[in-house]
Structure formats: C-alpha cells, structure tokens
Coordinates of N, CA and C in Angstrom, one line a residue:
X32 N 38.6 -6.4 42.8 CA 38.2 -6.1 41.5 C 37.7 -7.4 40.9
X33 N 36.6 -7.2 39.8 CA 35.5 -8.2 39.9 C 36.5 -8.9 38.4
X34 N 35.7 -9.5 38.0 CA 36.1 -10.3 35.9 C 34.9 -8.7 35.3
X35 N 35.1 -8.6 34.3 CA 34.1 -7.7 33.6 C 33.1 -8.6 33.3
X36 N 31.6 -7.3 33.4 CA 30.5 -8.2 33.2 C 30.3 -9.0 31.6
X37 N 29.7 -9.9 31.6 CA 29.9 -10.8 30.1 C 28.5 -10.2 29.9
X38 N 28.5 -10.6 27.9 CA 27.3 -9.6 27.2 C 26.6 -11.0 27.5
X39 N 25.3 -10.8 27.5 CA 23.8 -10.9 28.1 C 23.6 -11.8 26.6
X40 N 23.3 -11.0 25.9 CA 22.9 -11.8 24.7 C 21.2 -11.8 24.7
X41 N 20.7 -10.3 25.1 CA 19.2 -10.1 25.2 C 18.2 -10.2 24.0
X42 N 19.1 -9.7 22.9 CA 18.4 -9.4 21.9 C 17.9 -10.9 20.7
X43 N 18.6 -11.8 21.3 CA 18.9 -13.3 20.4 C 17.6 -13.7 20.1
X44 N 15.9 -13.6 20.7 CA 14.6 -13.8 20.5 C 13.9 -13.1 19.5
X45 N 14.8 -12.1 19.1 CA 13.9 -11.0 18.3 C 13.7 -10.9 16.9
X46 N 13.6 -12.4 16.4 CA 13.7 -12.5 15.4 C 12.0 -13.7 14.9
X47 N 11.4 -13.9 16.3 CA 10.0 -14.2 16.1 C 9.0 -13.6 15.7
X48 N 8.4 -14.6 14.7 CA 7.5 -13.5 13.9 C 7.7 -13.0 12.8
X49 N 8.8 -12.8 12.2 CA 9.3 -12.3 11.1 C 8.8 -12.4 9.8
X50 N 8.6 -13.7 9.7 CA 8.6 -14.5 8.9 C 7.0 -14.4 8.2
X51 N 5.8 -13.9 9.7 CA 4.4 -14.1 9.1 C 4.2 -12.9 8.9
X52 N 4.9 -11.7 9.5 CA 4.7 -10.3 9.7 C 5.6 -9.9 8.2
X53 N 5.9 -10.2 7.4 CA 6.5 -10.3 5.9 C 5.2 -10.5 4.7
X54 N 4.6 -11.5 5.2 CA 3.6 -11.8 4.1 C 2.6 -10.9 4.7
X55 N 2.2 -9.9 5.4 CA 1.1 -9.1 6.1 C 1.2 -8.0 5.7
X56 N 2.3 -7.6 5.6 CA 2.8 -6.5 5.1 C 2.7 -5.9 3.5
X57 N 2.8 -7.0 2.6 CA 2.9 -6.9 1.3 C 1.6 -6.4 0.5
X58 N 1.4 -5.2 0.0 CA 0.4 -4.7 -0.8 C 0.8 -5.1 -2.3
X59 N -0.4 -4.1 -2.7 CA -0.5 -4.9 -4.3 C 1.1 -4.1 -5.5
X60 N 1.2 -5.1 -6.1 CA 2.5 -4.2 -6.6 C 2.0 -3.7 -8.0
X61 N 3.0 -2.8 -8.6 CA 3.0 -1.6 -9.1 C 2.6 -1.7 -10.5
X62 N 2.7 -3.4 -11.0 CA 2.0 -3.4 -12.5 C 0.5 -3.5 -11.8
X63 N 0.0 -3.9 -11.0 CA -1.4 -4.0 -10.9 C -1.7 -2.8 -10.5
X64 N -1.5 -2.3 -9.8 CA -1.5 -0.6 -9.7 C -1.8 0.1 -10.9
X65 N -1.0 -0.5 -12.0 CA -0.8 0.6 -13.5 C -2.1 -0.2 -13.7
X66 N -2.9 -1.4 -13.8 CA -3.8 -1.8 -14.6 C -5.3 -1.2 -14.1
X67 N -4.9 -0.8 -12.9 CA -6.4 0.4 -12.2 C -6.1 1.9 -12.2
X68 N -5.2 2.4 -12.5 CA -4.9 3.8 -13.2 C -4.8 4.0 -14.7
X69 N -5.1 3.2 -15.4 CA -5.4 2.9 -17.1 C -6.7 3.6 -17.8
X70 N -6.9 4.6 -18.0 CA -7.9 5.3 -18.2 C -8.9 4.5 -18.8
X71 N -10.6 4.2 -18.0 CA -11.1 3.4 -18.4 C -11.9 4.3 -19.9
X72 N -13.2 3.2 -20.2 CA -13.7 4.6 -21.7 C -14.4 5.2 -20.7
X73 N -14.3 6.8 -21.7 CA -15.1 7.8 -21.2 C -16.7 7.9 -21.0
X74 N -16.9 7.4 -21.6 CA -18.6 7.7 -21.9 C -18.5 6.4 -20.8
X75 N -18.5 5.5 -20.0 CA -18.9 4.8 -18.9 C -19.3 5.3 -17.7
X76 N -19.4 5.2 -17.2 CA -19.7 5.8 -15.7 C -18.8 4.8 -15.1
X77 N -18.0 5.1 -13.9 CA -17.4 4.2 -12.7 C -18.4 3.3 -12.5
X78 N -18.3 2.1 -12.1 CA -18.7 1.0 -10.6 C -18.5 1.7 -9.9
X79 N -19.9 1.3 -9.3 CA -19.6 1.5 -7.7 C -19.2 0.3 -7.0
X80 N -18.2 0.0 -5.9 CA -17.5 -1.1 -5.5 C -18.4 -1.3 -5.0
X81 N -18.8 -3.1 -4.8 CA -19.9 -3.8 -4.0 C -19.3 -4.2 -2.9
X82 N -20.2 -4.1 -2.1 CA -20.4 -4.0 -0.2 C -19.5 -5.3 -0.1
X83 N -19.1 -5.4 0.7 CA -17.5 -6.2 1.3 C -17.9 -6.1 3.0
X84 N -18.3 -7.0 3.8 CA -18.8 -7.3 4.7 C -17.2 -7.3 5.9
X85 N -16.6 -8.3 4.7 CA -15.1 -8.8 5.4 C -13.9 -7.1 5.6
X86 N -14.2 -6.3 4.8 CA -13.1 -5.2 4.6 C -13.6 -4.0 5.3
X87 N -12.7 -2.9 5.9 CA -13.2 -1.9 6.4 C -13.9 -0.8 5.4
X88 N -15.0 -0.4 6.3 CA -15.9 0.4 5.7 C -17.0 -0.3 4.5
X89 N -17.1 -1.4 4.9 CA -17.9 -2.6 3.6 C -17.4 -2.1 2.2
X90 N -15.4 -1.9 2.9 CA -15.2 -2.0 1.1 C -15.6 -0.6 0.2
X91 N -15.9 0.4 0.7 CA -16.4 1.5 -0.1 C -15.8 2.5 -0.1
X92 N -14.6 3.1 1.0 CA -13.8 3.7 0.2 C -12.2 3.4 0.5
X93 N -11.9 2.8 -1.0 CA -10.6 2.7 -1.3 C -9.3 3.4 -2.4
X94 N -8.5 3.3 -1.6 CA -7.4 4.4 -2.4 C -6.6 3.3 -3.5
X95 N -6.9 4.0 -4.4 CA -6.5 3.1 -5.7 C -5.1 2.6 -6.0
X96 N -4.4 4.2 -5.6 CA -2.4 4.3 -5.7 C -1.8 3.6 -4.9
X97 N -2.7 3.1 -3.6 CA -2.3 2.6 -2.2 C -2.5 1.1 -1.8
X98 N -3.3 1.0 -2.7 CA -4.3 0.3 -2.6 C -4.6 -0.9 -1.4
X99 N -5.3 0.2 -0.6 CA -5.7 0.1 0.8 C -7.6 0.5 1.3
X100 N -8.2 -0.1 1.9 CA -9.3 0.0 2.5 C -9.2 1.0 3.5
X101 N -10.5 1.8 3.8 CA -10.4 2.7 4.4 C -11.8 3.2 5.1
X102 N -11.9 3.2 6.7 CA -13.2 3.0 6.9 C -14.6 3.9 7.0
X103 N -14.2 4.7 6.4 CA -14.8 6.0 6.2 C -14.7 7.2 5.1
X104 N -15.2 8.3 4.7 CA -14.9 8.9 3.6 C -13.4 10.2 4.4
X105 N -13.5 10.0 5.5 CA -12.7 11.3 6.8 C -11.2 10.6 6.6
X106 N -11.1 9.2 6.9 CA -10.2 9.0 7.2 C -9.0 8.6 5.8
X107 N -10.2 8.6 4.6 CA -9.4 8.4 3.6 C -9.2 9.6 3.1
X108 N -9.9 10.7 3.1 CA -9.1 12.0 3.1 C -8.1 12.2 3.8
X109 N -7.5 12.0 5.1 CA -7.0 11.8 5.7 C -5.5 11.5 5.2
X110 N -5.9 10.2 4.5 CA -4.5 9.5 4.3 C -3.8 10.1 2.8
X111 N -4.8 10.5 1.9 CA -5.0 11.5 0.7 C -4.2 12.7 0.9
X112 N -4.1 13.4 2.1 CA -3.0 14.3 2.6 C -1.8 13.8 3.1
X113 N -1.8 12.3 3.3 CA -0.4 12.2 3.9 C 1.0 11.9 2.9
X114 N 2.2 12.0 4.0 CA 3.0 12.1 3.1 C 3.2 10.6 2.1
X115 N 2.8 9.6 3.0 CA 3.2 7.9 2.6 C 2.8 7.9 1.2
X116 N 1.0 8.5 1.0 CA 0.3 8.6 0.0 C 1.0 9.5 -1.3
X117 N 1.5 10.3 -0.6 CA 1.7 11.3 -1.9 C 3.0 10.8 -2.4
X118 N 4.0 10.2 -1.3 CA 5.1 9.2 -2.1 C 4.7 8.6 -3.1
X119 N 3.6 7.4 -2.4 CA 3.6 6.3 -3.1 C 2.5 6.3 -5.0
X120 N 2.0 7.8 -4.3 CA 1.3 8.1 -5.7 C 2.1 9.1 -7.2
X121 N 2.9 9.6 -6.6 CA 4.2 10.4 -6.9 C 5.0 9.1 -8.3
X122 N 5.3 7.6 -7.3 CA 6.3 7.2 -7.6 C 5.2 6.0 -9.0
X123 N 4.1 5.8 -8.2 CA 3.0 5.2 -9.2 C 2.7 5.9 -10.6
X124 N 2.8 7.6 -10.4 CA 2.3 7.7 -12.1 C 3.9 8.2 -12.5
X125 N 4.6 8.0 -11.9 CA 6.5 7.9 -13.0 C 5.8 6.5 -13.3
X126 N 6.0 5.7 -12.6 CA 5.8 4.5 -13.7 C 4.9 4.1 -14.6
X127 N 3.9 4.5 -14.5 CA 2.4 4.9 -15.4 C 3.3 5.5 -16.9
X128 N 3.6 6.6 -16.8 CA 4.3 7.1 -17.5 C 5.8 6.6 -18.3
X129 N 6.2 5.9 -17.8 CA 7.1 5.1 -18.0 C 6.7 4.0 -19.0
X130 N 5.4 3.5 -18.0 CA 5.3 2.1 -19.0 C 4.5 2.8 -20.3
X131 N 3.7 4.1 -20.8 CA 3.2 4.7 -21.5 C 4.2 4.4 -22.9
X132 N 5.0 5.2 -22.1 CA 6.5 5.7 -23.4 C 6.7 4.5 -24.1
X133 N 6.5 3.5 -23.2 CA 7.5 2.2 -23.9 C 6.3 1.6 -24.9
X134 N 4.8 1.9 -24.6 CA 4.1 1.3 -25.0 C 4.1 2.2 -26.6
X135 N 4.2 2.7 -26.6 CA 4.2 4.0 -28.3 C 5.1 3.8 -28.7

C-alpha cells in the first residue's frame, strides 16, 4: 500500500489575464444609457451616426440599451430578440423611469 496521492495544485495559473479581461468587458453604464433614451425634440429628425472605419459595420448599426456595435442590420436584429437584450433593456427603462419620478 502506497502514501495517498497529494493534490496537484493544477488550477493555481488561472488567474492570468484577469485583470485586462475586466477593463474589456465593461460597457457604458446606466446614467449614460438614460442620457440617450431621453426623448430628443420632436420636430428633429434623428442623426444619422457617421461612418466609424475603426467599429463594426462603420459604426451604423448600434443598439442604444446595449450599447454595442453591430455589423450588420441581420445581426442586430438578431441580438434585438435575444434574451441578454431584453434583460438589459427591461432593466434600462425601470431606471429611465425611476430617474423620471424623482425628476417631478
């Protein structure tokens, strides 16, 4: 009969990366969110966003609640049905709404 095997200690590396993969991750937060769902005046017409060479789809279609690039008009439909989207747009106009009330 042997000694029992000793723990390995495999997983002790897995903490590389963390640190840049944190700042990559972070999208826009949720007051700047409220300041592009703010109903602009009516009688304007939208901008159209200008061409972005650096961003997918030169920049043209982006989801405002998400606020994420998107490289095509297919794929931002796409994400328009998913569930991430309807969370994160769900949880955007409570606080729209929220910051409303306090503002009256």
């Amino acid at each position: 009969m042997g000694q029992p095997s000793r723990r390995k200690h495999f997983h002790r590396g897995d903490c590389r990366g963390t640190k840049g993969n944190k700042a990559r991750a972070h999208t826009r937060d949720l007051d700047q969110i409220y300041e592009d769902l703010k109903p602009q005046d009516a009688r304007k017409p939208k901008a159209a966003l200008p061409i972005n060479h650096d961003l997918p789809g030169l920049g043209q279609h982006y989801c405002v609640e998400c606020a994420k690039f998107y490289v095509d008009m297919f794929t931002l439909n796409a994400h328009q049905r998913s569930k991430a989207h309807k969370q994160r747009y769900a949880y955007a106009i409570v606080q729209f709404r929220r910051q409303e009330s306090t503002v009256d």
